[in-house]
Short mmCIF file of C-alpha atoms and ligand atoms in Angstrom, two decimals:
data_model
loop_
_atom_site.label_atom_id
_atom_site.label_comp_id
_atom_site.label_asym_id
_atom_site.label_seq_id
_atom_site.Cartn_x
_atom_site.Cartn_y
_atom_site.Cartn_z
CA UNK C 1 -9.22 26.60 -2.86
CA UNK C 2 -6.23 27.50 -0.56
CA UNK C 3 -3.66 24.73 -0.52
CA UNK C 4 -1.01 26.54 1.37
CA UNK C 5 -0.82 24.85 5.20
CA UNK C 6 -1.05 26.83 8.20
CA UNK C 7 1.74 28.28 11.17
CA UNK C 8 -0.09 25.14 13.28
CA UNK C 9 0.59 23.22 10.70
CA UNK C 10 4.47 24.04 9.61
CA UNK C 11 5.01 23.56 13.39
CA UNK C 12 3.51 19.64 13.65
CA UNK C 13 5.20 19.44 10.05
CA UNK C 14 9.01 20.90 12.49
CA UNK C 15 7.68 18.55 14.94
CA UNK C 16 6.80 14.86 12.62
CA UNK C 17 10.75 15.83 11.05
CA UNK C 18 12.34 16.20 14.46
CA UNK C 19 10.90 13.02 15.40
CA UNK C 20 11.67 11.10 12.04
CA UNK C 21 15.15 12.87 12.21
CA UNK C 22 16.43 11.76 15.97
CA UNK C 23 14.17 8.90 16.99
CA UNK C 24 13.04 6.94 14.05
CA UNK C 25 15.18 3.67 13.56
CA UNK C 26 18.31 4.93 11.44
CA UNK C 27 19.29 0.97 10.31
CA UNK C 28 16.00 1.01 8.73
CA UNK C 29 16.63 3.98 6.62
CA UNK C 30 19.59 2.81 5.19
CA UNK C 31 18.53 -0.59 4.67
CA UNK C 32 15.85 0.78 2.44
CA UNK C 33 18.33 3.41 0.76
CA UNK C 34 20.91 0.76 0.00
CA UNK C 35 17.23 -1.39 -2.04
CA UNK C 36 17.11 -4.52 0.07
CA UNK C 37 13.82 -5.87 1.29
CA UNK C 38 12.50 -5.30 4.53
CA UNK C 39 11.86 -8.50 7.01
CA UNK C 40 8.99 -8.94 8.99
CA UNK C 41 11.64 -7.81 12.31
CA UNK C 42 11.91 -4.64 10.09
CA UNK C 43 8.09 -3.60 9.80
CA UNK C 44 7.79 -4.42 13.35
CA UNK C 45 10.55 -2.26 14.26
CA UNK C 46 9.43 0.97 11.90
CA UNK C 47 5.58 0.39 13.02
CA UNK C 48 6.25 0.10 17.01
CA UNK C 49 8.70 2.97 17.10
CA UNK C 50 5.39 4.85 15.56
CA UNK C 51 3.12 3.36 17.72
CA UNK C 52 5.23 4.32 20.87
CA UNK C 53 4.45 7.97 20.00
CA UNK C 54 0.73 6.82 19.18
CA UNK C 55 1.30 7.89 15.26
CA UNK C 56 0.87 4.36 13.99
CA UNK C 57 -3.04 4.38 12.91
CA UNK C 58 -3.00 8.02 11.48
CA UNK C 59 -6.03 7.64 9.61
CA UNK C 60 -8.48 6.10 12.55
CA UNK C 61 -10.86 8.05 14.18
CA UNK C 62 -9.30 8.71 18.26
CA UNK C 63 -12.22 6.51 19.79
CA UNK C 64 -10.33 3.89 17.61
CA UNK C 65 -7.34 3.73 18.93
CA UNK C 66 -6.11 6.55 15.95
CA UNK C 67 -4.12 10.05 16.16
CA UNK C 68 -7.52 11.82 15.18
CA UNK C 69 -4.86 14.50 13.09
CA UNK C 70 -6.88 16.34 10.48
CA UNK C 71 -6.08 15.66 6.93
CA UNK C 72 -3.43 18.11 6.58
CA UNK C 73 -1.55 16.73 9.41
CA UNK C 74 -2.06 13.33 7.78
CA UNK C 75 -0.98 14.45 4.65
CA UNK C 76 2.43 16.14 6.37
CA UNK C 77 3.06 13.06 8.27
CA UNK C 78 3.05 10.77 5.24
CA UNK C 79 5.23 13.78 3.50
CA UNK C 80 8.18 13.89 6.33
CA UNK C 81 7.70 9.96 6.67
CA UNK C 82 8.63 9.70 3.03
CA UNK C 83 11.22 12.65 2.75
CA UNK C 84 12.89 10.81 5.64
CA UNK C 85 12.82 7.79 3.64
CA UNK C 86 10.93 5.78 6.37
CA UNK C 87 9.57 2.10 5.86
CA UNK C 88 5.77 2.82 5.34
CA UNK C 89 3.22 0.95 6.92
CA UNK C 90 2.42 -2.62 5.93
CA UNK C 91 -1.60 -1.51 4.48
CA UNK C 92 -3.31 -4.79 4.86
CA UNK C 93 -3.72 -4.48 8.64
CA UNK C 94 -3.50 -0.37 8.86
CA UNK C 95 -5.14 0.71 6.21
CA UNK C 96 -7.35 -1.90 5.12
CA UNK C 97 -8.62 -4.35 7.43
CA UNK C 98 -8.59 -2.00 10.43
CA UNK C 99 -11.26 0.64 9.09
CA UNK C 100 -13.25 -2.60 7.74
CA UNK C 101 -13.20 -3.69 11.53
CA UNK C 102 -13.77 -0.53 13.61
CA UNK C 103 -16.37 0.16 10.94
CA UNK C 104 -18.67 -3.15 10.52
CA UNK C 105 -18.10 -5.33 13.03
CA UNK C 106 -19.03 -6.05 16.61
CA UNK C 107 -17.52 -4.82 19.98
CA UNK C 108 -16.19 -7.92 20.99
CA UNK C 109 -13.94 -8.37 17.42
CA UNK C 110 -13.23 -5.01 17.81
CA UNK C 111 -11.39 -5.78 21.29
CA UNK C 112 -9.85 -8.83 19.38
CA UNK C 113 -8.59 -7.64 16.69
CA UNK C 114 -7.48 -3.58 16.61
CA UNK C 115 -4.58 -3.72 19.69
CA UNK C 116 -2.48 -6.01 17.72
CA UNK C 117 -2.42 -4.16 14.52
CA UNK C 118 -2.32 -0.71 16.77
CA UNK C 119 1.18 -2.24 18.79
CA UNK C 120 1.73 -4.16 15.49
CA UNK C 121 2.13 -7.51 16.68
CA UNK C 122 -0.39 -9.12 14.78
CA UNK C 123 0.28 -9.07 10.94
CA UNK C 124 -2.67 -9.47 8.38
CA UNK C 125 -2.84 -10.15 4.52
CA UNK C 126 -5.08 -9.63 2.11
CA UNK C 127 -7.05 -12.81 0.53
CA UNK C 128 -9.22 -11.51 -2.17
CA UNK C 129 -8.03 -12.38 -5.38
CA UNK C 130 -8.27 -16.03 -6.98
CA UNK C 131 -6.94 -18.01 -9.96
CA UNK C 132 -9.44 -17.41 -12.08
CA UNK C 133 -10.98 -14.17 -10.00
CA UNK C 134 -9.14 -11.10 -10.20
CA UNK C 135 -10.62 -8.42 -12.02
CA UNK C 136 -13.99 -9.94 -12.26
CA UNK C 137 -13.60 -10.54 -8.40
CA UNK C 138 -17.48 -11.58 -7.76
CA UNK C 139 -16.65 -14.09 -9.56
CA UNK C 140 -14.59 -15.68 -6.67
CA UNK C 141 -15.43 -19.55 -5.88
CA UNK C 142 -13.02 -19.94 -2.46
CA UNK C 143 -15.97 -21.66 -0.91
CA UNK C 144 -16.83 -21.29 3.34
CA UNK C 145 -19.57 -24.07 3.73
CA UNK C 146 -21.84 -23.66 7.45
CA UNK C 147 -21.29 -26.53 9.75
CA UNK C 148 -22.35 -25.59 13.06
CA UNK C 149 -21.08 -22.85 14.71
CA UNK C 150 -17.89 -23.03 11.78
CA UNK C 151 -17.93 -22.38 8.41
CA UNK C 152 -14.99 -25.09 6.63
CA UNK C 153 -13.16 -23.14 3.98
CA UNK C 154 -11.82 -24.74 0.70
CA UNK C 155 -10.22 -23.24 -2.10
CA UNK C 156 -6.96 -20.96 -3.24
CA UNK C 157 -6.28 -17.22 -3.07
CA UNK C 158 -3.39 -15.81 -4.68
CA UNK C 159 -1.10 -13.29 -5.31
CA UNK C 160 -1.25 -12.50 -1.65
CA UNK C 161 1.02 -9.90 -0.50
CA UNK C 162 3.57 -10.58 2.47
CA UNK C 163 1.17 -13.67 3.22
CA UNK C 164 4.18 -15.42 4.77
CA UNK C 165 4.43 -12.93 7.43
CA UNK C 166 0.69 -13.04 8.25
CA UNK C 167 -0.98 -14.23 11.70
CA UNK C 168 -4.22 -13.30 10.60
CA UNK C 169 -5.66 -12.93 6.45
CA UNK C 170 -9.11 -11.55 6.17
CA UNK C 171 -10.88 -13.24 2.92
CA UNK C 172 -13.94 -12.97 0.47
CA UNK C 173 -15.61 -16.64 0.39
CA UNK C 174 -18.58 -17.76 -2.07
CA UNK C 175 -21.44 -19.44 1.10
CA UNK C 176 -23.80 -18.86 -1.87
CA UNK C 177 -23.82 -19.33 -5.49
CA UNK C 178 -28.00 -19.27 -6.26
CA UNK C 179 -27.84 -15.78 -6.35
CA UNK C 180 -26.49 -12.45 -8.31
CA UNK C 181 -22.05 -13.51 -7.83
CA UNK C 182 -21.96 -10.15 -5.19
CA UNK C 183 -24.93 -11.13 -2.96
CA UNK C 184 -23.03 -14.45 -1.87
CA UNK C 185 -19.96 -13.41 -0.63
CA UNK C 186 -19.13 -13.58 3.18
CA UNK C 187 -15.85 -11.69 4.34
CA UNK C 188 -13.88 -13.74 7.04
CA UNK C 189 -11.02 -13.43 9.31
CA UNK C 190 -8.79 -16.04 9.07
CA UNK C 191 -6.08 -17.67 12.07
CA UNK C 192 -3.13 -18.54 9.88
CA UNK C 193 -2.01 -20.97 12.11
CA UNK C 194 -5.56 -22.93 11.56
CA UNK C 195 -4.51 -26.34 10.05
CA UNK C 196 -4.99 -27.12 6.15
CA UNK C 197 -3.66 -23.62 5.06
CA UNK C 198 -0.32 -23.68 2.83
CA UNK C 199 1.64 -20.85 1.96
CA UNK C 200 3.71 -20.74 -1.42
CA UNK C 201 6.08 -18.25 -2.82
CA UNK C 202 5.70 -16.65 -5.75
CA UNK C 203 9.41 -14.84 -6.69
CA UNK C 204 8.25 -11.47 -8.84
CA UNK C 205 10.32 -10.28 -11.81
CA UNK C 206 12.27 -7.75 -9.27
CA UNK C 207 13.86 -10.40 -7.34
CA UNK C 208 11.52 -10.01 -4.50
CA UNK C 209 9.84 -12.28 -2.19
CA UNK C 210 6.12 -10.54 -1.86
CA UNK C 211 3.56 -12.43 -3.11
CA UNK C 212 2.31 -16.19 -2.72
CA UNK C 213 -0.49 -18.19 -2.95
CA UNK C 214 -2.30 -19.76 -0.21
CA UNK C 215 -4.32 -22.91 -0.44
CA UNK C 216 -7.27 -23.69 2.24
CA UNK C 217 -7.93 -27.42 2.64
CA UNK C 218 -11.14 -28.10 4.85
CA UNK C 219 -9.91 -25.26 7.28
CA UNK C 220 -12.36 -24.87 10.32
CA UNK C 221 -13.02 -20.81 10.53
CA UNK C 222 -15.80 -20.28 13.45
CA UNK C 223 -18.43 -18.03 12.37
CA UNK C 224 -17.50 -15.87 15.14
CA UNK C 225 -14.45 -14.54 12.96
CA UNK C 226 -16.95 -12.90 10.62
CA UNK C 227 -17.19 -9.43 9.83
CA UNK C 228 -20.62 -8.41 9.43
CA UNK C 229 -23.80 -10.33 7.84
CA UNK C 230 -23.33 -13.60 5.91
CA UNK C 231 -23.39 -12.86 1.83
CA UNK C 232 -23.04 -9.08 2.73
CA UNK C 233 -19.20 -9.29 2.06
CA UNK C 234 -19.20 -7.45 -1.43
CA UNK C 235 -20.43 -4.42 0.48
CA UNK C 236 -17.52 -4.33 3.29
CA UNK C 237 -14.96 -5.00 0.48
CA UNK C 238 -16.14 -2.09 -1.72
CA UNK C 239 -15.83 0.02 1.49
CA UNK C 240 -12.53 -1.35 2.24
CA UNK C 241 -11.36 -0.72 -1.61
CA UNK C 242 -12.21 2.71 -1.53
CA UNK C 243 -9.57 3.25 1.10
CA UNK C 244 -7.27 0.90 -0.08
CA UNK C 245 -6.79 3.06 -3.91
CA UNK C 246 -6.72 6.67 -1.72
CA UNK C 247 -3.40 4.83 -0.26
CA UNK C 248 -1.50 4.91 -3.82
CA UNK C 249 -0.35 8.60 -3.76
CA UNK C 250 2.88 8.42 -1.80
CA UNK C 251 3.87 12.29 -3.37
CA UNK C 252 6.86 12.68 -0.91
CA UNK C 253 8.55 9.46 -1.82
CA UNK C 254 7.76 10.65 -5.76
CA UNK C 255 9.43 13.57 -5.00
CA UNK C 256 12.64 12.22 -3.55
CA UNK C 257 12.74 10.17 -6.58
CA UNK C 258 12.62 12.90 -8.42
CA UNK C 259 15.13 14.94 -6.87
CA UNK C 260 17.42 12.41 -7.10
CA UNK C 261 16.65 11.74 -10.55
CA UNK C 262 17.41 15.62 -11.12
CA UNK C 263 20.87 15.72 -8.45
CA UNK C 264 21.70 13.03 -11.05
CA UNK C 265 21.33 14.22 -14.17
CA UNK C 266 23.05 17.67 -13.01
CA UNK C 267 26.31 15.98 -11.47
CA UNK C 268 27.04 12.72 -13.56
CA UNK C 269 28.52 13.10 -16.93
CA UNK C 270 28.04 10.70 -20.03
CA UNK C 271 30.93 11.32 -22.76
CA UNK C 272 31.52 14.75 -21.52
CA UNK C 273 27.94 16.10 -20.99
CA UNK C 274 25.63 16.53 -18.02
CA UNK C 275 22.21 14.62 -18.85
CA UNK C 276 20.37 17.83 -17.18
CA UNK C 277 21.88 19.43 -20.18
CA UNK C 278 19.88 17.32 -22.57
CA UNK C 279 16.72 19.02 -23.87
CA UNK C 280 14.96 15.76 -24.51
CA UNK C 281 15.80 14.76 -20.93
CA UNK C 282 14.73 18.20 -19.07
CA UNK C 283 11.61 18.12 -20.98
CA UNK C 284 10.82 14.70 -19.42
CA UNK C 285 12.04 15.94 -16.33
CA UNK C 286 9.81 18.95 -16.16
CA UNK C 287 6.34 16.53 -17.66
CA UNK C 288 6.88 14.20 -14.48
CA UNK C 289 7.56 17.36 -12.15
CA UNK C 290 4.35 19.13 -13.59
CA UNK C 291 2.42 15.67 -13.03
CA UNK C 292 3.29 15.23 -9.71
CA UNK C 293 2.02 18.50 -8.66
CA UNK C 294 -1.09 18.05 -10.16
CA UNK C 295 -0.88 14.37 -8.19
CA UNK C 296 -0.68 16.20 -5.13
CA UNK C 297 -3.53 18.34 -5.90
CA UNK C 298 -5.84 15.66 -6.38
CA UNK C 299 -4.83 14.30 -3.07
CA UNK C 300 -5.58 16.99 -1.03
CA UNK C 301 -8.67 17.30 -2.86
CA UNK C 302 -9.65 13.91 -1.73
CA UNK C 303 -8.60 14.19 1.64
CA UNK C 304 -10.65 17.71 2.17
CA UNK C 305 -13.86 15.55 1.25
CA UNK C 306 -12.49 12.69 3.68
CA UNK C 307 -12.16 15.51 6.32
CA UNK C 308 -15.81 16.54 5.56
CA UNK C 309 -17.01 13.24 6.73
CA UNK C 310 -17.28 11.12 3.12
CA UNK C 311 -15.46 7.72 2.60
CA UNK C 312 -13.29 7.96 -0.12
CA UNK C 313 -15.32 7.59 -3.15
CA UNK C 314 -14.99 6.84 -7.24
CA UNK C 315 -12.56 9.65 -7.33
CA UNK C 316 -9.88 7.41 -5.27
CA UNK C 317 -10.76 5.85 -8.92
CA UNK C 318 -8.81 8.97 -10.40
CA UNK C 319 -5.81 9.40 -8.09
CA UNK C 320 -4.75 5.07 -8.08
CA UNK C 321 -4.93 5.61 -11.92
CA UNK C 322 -2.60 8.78 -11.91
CA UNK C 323 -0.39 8.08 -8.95
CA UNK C 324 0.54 4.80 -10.75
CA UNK C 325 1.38 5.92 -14.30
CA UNK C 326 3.75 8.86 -12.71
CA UNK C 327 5.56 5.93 -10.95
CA UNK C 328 5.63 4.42 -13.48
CA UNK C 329 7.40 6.88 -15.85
CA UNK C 330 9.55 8.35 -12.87
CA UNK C 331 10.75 5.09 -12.40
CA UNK C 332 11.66 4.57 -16.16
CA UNK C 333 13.14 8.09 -16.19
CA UNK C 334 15.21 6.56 -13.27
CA UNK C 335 16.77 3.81 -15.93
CA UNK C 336 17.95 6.27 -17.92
CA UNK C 337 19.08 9.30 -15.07
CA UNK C 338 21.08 6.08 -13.06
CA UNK C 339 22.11 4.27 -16.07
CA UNK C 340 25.06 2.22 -15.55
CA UNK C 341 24.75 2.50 -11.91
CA UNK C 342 21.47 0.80 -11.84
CA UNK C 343 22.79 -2.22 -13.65
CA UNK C 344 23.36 -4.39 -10.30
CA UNK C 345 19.02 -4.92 -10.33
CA UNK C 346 18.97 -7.20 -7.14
CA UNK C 347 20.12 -6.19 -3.99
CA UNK C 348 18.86 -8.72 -2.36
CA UNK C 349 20.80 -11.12 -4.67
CA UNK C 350 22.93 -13.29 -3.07
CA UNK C 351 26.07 -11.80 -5.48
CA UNK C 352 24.90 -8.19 -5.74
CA UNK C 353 27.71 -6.19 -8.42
CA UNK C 354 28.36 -3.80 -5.85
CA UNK C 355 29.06 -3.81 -2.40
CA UNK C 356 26.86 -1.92 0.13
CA UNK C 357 29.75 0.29 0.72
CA UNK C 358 30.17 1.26 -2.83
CA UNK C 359 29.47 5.13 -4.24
CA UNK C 360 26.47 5.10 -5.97
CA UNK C 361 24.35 8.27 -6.73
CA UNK C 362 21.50 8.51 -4.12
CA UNK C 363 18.45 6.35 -5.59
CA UNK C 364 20.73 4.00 -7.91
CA UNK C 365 20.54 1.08 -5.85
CA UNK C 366 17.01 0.28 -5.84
CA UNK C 367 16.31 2.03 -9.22
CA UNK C 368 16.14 -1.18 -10.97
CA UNK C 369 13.96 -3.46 -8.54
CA UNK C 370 11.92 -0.04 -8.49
CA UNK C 371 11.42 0.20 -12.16
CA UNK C 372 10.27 -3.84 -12.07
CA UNK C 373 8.23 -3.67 -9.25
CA UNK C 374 6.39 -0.48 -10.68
CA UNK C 375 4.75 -2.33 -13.33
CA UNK C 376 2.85 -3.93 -10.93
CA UNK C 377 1.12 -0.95 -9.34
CA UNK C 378 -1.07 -0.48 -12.40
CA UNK C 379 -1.93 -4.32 -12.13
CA UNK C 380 -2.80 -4.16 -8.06
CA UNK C 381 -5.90 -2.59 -6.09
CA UNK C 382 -7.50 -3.29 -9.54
CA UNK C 383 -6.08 -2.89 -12.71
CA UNK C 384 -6.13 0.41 -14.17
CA UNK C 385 -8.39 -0.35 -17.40
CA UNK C 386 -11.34 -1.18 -14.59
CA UNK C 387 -10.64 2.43 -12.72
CA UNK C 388 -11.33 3.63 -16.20
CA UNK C 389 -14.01 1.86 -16.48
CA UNK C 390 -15.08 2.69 -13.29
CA UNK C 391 -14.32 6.33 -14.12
CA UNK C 392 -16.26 5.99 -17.16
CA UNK C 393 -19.37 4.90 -15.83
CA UNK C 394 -19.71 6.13 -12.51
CA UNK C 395 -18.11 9.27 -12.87
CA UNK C 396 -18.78 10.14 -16.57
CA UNK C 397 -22.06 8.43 -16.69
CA UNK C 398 -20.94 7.13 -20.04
C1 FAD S 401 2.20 -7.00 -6.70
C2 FAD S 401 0.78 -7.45 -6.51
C3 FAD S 401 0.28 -7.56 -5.23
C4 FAD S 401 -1.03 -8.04 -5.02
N1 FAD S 401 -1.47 -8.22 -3.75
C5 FAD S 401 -2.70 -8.77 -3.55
C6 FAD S 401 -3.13 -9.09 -2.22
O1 FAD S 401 -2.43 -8.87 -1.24
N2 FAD S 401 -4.34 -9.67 -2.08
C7 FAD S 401 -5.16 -9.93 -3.15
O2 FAD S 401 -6.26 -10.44 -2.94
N3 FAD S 401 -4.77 -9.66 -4.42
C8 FAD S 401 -3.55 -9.09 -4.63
N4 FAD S 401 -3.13 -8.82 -5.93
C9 FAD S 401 -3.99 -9.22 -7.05
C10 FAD S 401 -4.59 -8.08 -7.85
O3 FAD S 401 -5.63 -7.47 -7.16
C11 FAD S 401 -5.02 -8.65 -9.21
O4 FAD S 401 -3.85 -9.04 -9.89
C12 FAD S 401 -5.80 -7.66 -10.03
O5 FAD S 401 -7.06 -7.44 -9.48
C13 FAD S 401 -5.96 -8.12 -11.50
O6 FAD S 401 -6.49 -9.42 -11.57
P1 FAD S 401 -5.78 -10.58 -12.43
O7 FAD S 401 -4.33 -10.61 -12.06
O8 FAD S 401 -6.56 -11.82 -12.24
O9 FAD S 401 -5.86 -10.10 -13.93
P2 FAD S 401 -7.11 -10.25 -14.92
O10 FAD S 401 -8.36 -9.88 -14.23
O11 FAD S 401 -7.04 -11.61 -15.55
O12 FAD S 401 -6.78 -9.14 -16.00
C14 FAD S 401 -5.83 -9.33 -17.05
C15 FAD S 401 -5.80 -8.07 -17.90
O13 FAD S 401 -7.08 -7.86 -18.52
C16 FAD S 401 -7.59 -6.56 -18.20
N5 FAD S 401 -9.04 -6.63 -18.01
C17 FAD S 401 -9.74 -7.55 -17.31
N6 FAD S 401 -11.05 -7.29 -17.33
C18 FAD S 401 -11.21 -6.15 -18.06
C19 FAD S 401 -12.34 -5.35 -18.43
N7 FAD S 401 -13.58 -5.65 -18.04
N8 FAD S 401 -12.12 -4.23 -19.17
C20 FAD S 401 -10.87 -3.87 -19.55
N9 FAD S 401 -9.75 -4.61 -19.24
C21 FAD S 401 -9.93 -5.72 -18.49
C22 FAD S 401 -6.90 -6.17 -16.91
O14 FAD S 401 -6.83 -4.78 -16.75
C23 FAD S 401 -5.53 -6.79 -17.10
O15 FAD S 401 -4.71 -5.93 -17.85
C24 FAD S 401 -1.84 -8.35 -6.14
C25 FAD S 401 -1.32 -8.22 -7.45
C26 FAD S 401 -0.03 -7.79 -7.63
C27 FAD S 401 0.50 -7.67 -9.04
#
């Protein structure tokens, strides 16, 4: 296979980098270099300076209301978007819900639904996962009961990413339990402003306000806001989760992290000796270099079957369990290239150690909310032991 990219190509790559360079939101960058959080006013400012060139839904088909790029031009977008150390897209309306929608469901929710993630003013979370439903997710009891032309929906979801931002969540609900757990599941699409829905934070080890729970009390859903047949919801979700662990990769921002890691290590000195001159150190180094090339590989691999007209399929499996081990180590790596620097975790602290004006070493301020928030990766999208298991089975026949 020939991975190199094409003269077309290096020019749209010129092209993306001019664009990320000179018109993409410069307070944004440097928010996110200096570790703090973005706000909602953030996402909406990164995601409609994209969507005024039209390069917001880069993976939708051009009928959809998508930049209909072909997967190299994908892959250099989300390269240069991450080299320029751009917010990336909030997933749960882009890259998850949206294909769900122009895929499965009807004209009329199409009209409804895609222009407000496309100009970004309608935000969407994710409302799969359950108290005592994660891994085994068929297992989910948030129940939607028929009652007329509504279904009433009672139950919790949790661990719901940026749910307090949300207009919209789109949900897995049990209408049947006489069944095998996956045939009964309907998939819904939620108004957050319907009443008898609470939203409560959950604060995460790195400081962060990301996830919460949200509790349905006998909230009225009409069963115009579903996506597809009733009890066929396992089927939409499986399509939806092959798309959502293809979205893991994020090489370019691996790379940065990397490079920093390495600038690091070669400039700082510890007791009169450069870190880069530390055998034990470079050999790390070089492991997590090595990896991420072979990361890379993968992806394209993936994306040339994409191209060729397949849905991302058990090997997204491979990549969600790769890309998140090698941020997981580069991240760790981090600790120990940043060291002291990194000791002021929280930037979003109310008394941060250092000031935003202070000289740090590029990638020392959020090295420590990085490293925390890291070990979650391996825990979302599905936890890693059931890719392998997936892997095992499906791929390995085992
Ligand atoms: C930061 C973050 C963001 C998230 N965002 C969302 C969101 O927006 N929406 C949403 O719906 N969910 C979200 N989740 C939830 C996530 O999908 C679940 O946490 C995940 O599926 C694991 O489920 P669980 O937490 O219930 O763990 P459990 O299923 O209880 O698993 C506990 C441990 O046991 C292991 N385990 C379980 N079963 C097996 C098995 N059969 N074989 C081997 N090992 C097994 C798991 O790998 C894990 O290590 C998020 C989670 C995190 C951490």
């Amino acid at each position: 296979m020939d991975f190199s990219f094409s003269k077309a190509d290096e020019e749209f790559r010129l092209m993306v980098r001019d664009f990320f360079e000179r018109e993409y939101p410069r307070d944004i960058v440097e928010k996110m270099a200096r570790g703090h959080s973005p706000s909602k006013a953030d996402y909406q400012k990164s995601e409609r300076a994209l969507s005024a060139k039209g390069w917001l839904a880069v993976n939708w088909p051009k009928a959809d209301g998508g930049t209909g790029w072909t997967a190299n031009q994908k892959y250099i977008f989300d390269e240069e978007l991450e080299r320029a150390g751009a917010l990336n897209v909030v997933p749960m309306g882009l890259l998850y819900v949206g294909p769900v929608i122009y895929t499965f469901s009807t004209e009329e929710q199409k009209r409804r639904w895609l222009p407000g993630i496309l100009d970004s003013t309608t935000f969407w979370a994710q409302g799969y996962s359950e108290p005592g439903s994660g891994s085994d997710l068929a297992s989910l009891q948030c129940a939607a009961v028929r009652d007329g032309d509504d279904y009433i929906v009672t139950g919790t979801k949790i661990w719901t990413s940026l749910a307090q931002h949300a207009d919209w969540i789109f949900c897995l609900l049990r209408t049947d339990n006489s069944g095998k757990k996956q045939e009964g599941i309907t998939f819904l699409c939620i108004d957050m402003k319907t009443p008898g829905i609470a939203v409560n934070p959950i604060i995460t080890i790195d400081g962060k306000h990301s996830l919460n729970s949200v509790t349905f009390e006998d909230v009225r859903v009409p069963v115009a806001n579903r996506i597809g047949e009733e009890g066929k919801g396992w089927t939409y979700a499986n399509y939806l989760l092959g798309h959502e662990r293809t979205s893991y990769a994020h090489v370019a921002g691996k790379r940065k992290q990397l490079a920093d890691i390495r600038m690091t290590a070669e400039n700082v000195e510890a007791d009169g000796a450069r870190l880069i001159d530390d055998p034990a150190f470079r050999v790390k180094l070089a492991d997590l270099e090595t990896r991420l090339d072979a990361l890379e590989l993968t992806v394209l691999r993936t994306l040339a079957s994409v191209a060729e007209g397949g849905a991302p399929g058990n090997e997204s499996s491979i990549l969600k369990v790769i890309a998140t081990e090698l941020a997981q180590d580069i991240t760790e790596l981090g600790m120990e290239a940043f060291g002291p620097y990194a000791l002021p975790a929280f930037p979003d602290s109310a008394a941060p150690l250092w000031t935003d004006n202070a000289p740090l070493p590029p990638g020392a301020a959020p090295a420590v909310a990085r490293y925390l928030g890291a070990r979650a990766q391996s825990i979302y999208g599905g936890s890693n032991e059931i890719q392998k298991n997936i892997l095992s089975r499906r791929i390995l026949g085992l």
